[in-house]
Amino acid sequence: NAGVMQNPRHLVRRRGQEARLRCSPMKGHSHVYWYRQLPEEGLKFMVYLQKENIIDESGMPKERFSAEFPKEGPSILRIQQVVRGDSAAYFCASSPSRDREAFFGQGTRLTVV
Amino acid sequence: AQSVTQLGSHVSVSEGALVLLRCNYSSSVPPYLFWYVQYPNQGLQLLLKYTTGATLVKGINGFEAEFKKSETSFHLTKPSAHMSDAAEYFCAVSESTGTASKLTFGTGTRLQVTL
């Protein structure tokens, strides 16, 4: 059973470009969570999705950020018009149900130049 | 609202010495509590968790933590440090009435193990 797969592992974007981060949850997991880790900080919750639905997006910035988890395929975190402050590690986690703990992927490290 | 405080952003111990990483939390409802370890350029690995029941929780790699409600603490310990324990450790909390995986993390403690 493969773990949570995130790609790419490293992503470099110029200011103003779009960044797309992908997360394939573990087999049998229909709940996905995205977290952001800024340098020298802990992880901050961004969004919680269940297949085709956004359950909780209280941690998402109001502009430029969006997330989806379609019926088929991976979950996508999309950042439009990236700025230097978006440089961070973005982690995805998945769980089989709401009341179970999540397993984390290895993260995507986004660098905005 | 929940919060987690990890005292000491950096802790250094000698190999073979006791490891003690401190974590205090605040939560308006009974919490679920977690410790995660992060090795350089890796994701987070769950060390141990407390949900209900026994307050002394044993995890992987010889780590354990004790939930003390009166002190709102969940400190992580290991009797004898090994070089391979060098990593960053995160304490996290979620609300037992909410979503177990919507976590509030502390800012982390970097553990250094010296010879």
PDB file of C-alpha atoms in Angstrom, chain A:
ATOM      1  CA  ASN A   1       0.000   0.000   0.000  1.00  0.00           C
ATOM      2  CA  ALA A   2       1.727   3.104  -1.198  1.00  0.00           C
ATOM      3  CA  GLY A   3       1.786   6.094   1.080  1.00  0.00           C
ATOM      4  CA  VAL A   4       0.498   9.564   0.335  1.00  0.00           C
ATOM      5  CA  MET A   5       2.145  10.684  -2.880  1.00  0.00           C
ATOM      6  CA  GLN A   6       2.849  14.306  -3.615  1.00  0.00           C
ATOM      7  CA  ASN A   7       4.307  15.737  -6.765  1.00  0.00           C
ATOM      8  CA  PRO A   8       6.349  17.457  -7.670  1.00  0.00           C
ATOM      9  CA  ARG A   9       8.700  17.282  -4.689  1.00  0.00           C
ATOM     10  CA  HIS A  10      10.273  20.579  -5.655  1.00  0.00           C
ATOM     11  CA  LEU A  11       8.717  23.349  -7.708  1.00  0.00           C
ATOM     12  CA  VAL A  12      10.249  26.635  -8.768  1.00  0.00           C
ATOM     13  CA  ARG A  13       8.019  29.379 -10.104  1.00  0.00           C
ATOM     14  CA  ARG A  14       8.614  32.985 -11.074  1.00  0.00           C
ATOM     15  CA  ARG A  15       6.500  35.669  -9.476  1.00  0.00           C
ATOM     16  CA  GLY A  16       3.149  35.888 -11.207  1.00  0.00           C
ATOM     17  CA  GLN A  17       3.100  32.304 -12.469  1.00  0.00           C
ATOM     18  CA  GLU A  18       0.721  29.581 -11.334  1.00  0.00           C
ATOM     19  CA  ALA A  19       1.692  26.670  -9.117  1.00  0.00           C
ATOM     20  CA  ARG A  20      -0.169  23.357  -9.129  1.00  0.00           C
ATOM     21  CA  LEU A  21       0.557  20.874  -6.377  1.00  0.00           C
ATOM     22  CA  ARG A  22      -0.791  17.342  -6.579  1.00  0.00           C
ATOM     23  CA  CYS A  23      -1.647  14.876  -3.860  1.00  0.00           C
ATOM     24  CA  SER A  24      -2.697  11.261  -4.304  1.00  0.00           C
ATOM     25  CA  PRO A  25      -4.078   9.927  -1.022  1.00  0.00           C
ATOM     26  CA  MET A  26      -3.464   6.467   0.291  1.00  0.00           C
ATOM     27  CA  LYS A  27      -5.655   3.746  -1.136  1.00  0.00           C
ATOM     28  CA  GLY A  28      -9.024   3.752   0.589  1.00  0.00           C
ATOM     29  CA  HIS A  29      -8.630   7.281   1.947  1.00  0.00           C
ATOM     30  CA  SER A  30     -11.266   9.759   0.865  1.00  0.00           C
ATOM     31  CA  HIS A  31     -10.340  12.617   3.213  1.00  0.00           C
ATOM     32  CA  VAL A  32      -7.520  14.968   2.254  1.00  0.00           C
ATOM     33  CA  TYR A  33      -5.931  17.815   4.195  1.00  0.00           C
ATOM     34  CA  TRP A  34      -3.473  20.447   3.008  1.00  0.00           C
ATOM     35  CA  TYR A  35      -1.008  22.149   5.333  1.00  0.00           C
ATOM     36  CA  ARG A  36       1.606  24.820   4.725  1.00  0.00           C
ATOM     37  CA  GLN A  37       4.922  25.046   6.536  1.00  0.00           C
ATOM     38  CA  LEU A  38       6.693  28.353   6.327  1.00  0.00           C
ATOM     39  CA  PRO A  39      10.421  28.439   7.090  1.00  0.00           C
ATOM     40  CA  GLU A  40      11.166  27.891  10.782  1.00  0.00           C
ATOM     41  CA  GLU A  41       7.475  27.465  11.612  1.00  0.00           C
ATOM     42  CA  GLY A  42       5.087  24.646  12.327  1.00  0.00           C
ATOM     43  CA  LEU A  43       2.492  23.401   9.915  1.00  0.00           C
ATOM     44  CA  LYS A  44      -0.645  25.462   9.441  1.00  0.00           C
ATOM     45  CA  PHE A  45      -3.923  23.918   8.357  1.00  0.00           C
ATOM     46  CA  MET A  46      -5.209  25.199   5.043  1.00  0.00           C
ATOM     47  CA  VAL A  47      -8.104  23.107   3.774  1.00  0.00           C
ATOM     48  CA  TYR A  48      -9.939  19.826   4.315  1.00  0.00           C
ATOM     49  CA  LEU A  49     -11.618  18.073   1.407  1.00  0.00           C
ATOM     50  CA  GLN A  50     -13.632  14.961   0.922  1.00  0.00           C
ATOM     51  CA  LYS A  51     -14.252  13.601  -2.547  1.00  0.00           C
ATOM     52  CA  GLU A  52     -15.683  16.445  -4.649  1.00  0.00           C
ATOM     53  CA  ASN A  53     -16.415  18.580  -1.587  1.00  0.00           C
ATOM     54  CA  ILE A  54     -14.593  21.239   0.366  1.00  0.00           C
ATOM     55  CA  ILE A  55     -15.421  20.607   4.012  1.00  0.00           C
ATOM     56  CA  ASP A  56     -13.352  23.254   5.745  1.00  0.00           C
ATOM     57  CA  GLU A  57     -11.299  25.968   4.075  1.00  0.00           C
ATOM     58  CA  SER A  58     -10.860  28.179   7.100  1.00  0.00           C
ATOM     59  CA  GLY A  59      -7.074  28.201   6.700  1.00  0.00           C
ATOM     60  CA  MET A  60      -6.963  29.120   3.043  1.00  0.00           C
ATOM     61  CA  PRO A  61      -5.917  32.621   2.032  1.00  0.00           C
ATOM     62  CA  LYS A  62      -8.912  34.441   0.586  1.00  0.00           C
ATOM     63  CA  GLU A  63      -7.290  35.180  -2.752  1.00  0.00           C
ATOM     64  CA  ARG A  64      -5.198  33.257  -5.280  1.00  0.00           C
ATOM     65  CA  PHE A  65      -5.472  29.891  -3.512  1.00  0.00           C
ATOM     66  CA  SER A  66      -7.908  27.124  -4.401  1.00  0.00           C
ATOM     67  CA  ALA A  67      -8.177  23.398  -3.821  1.00  0.00           C
ATOM     68  CA  GLU A  68     -10.113  20.567  -5.331  1.00  0.00           C
ATOM     69  CA  PHE A  69     -10.464  16.826  -4.897  1.00  0.00           C
ATOM     70  CA  PRO A  70     -12.296  15.446  -7.919  1.00  0.00           C
ATOM     71  CA  LYS A  71     -14.099  12.143  -8.069  1.00  0.00           C
ATOM     72  CA  GLU A  72     -11.257  10.734 -10.105  1.00  0.00           C
ATOM     73  CA  GLY A  73      -7.639  11.720  -9.760  1.00  0.00           C
ATOM     74  CA  PRO A  74      -5.513  13.497  -7.218  1.00  0.00           C
ATOM     75  CA  SER A  75      -6.284  16.473  -5.058  1.00  0.00           C
ATOM     76  CA  ILE A  76      -4.896  19.703  -6.466  1.00  0.00           C
ATOM     77  CA  LEU A  77      -3.785  22.792  -4.578  1.00  0.00           C
ATOM     78  CA  ARG A  78      -3.589  25.695  -6.978  1.00  0.00           C
ATOM     79  CA  ILE A  79      -1.845  28.985  -6.318  1.00  0.00           C
ATOM     80  CA  GLN A  80      -2.357  31.705  -8.891  1.00  0.00           C
ATOM     81  CA  GLN A  81       0.009  34.638  -9.432  1.00  0.00           C
ATOM     82  CA  VAL A  82       2.523  33.397  -6.920  1.00  0.00           C
ATOM     83  CA  VAL A  83       4.473  35.839  -4.761  1.00  0.00           C
ATOM     84  CA  ARG A  84       7.706  35.396  -2.801  1.00  0.00           C
ATOM     85  CA  GLY A  85       5.728  34.891   0.411  1.00  0.00           C
ATOM     86  CA  ASP A  86       4.165  31.727  -1.014  1.00  0.00           C
ATOM     87  CA  SER A  87       7.548  30.001  -0.813  1.00  0.00           C
ATOM     88  CA  ALA A  88       7.007  27.184   1.656  1.00  0.00           C
ATOM     89  CA  ALA A  89       6.625  23.445   2.006  1.00  0.00           C
ATOM     90  CA  TYR A  90       3.094  22.253   1.292  1.00  0.00           C
ATOM     91  CA  PHE A  91       2.067  18.987   2.852  1.00  0.00           C
ATOM     92  CA  CYS A  92      -0.877  16.824   2.042  1.00  0.00           C
ATOM     93  CA  ALA A  93      -2.323  14.292   4.452  1.00  0.00           C
ATOM     94  CA  SER A  94      -5.042  11.710   3.994  1.00  0.00           C
ATOM     95  CA  SER A  95      -7.238   9.657   6.288  1.00  0.00           C
ATOM     96  CA  PRO A  96      -9.889   6.997   5.777  1.00  0.00           C
ATOM     97  CA  SER A  97     -12.483   8.847   7.804  1.00  0.00           C
ATOM     98  CA  ARG A  98     -13.102  12.031   9.729  1.00  0.00           C
ATOM     99  CA  ASP A  99     -12.265  10.565  13.118  1.00  0.00           C
ATOM    100  CA  ARG A 100      -9.027   8.856  12.179  1.00  0.00           C
ATOM    101  CA  GLU A 101      -5.583  10.372  12.168  1.00  0.00           C
ATOM    102  CA  ALA A 102      -3.962  11.276   8.887  1.00  0.00           C
ATOM    103  CA  PHE A 103      -0.865  10.092   7.106  1.00  0.00           C
ATOM    104  CA  PHE A 104       1.377  12.743   5.597  1.00  0.00           C
ATOM    105  CA  GLY A 105       3.086  12.920   2.256  1.00  0.00           C
ATOM    106  CA  GLN A 106       6.672  14.078   1.817  1.00  0.00           C
ATOM    107  CA  GLY A 107       5.606  17.527   0.770  1.00  0.00           C
ATOM    108  CA  THR A 108       6.144  19.856  -2.159  1.00  0.00           C
ATOM    109  CA  ARG A 109       8.703  22.567  -1.635  1.00  0.00           C
ATOM    110  CA  LEU A 110       7.682  25.632  -3.581  1.00  0.00           C
ATOM    111  CA  THR A 111      10.240  28.310  -4.279  1.00  0.00           C
ATOM    112  CA  VAL A 112       9.131  31.565  -5.863  1.00  0.00           C
ATOM    113  CA  VAL A 113      11.908  33.511  -7.532  1.00  0.00           C
TER     114      VAL A 113
END
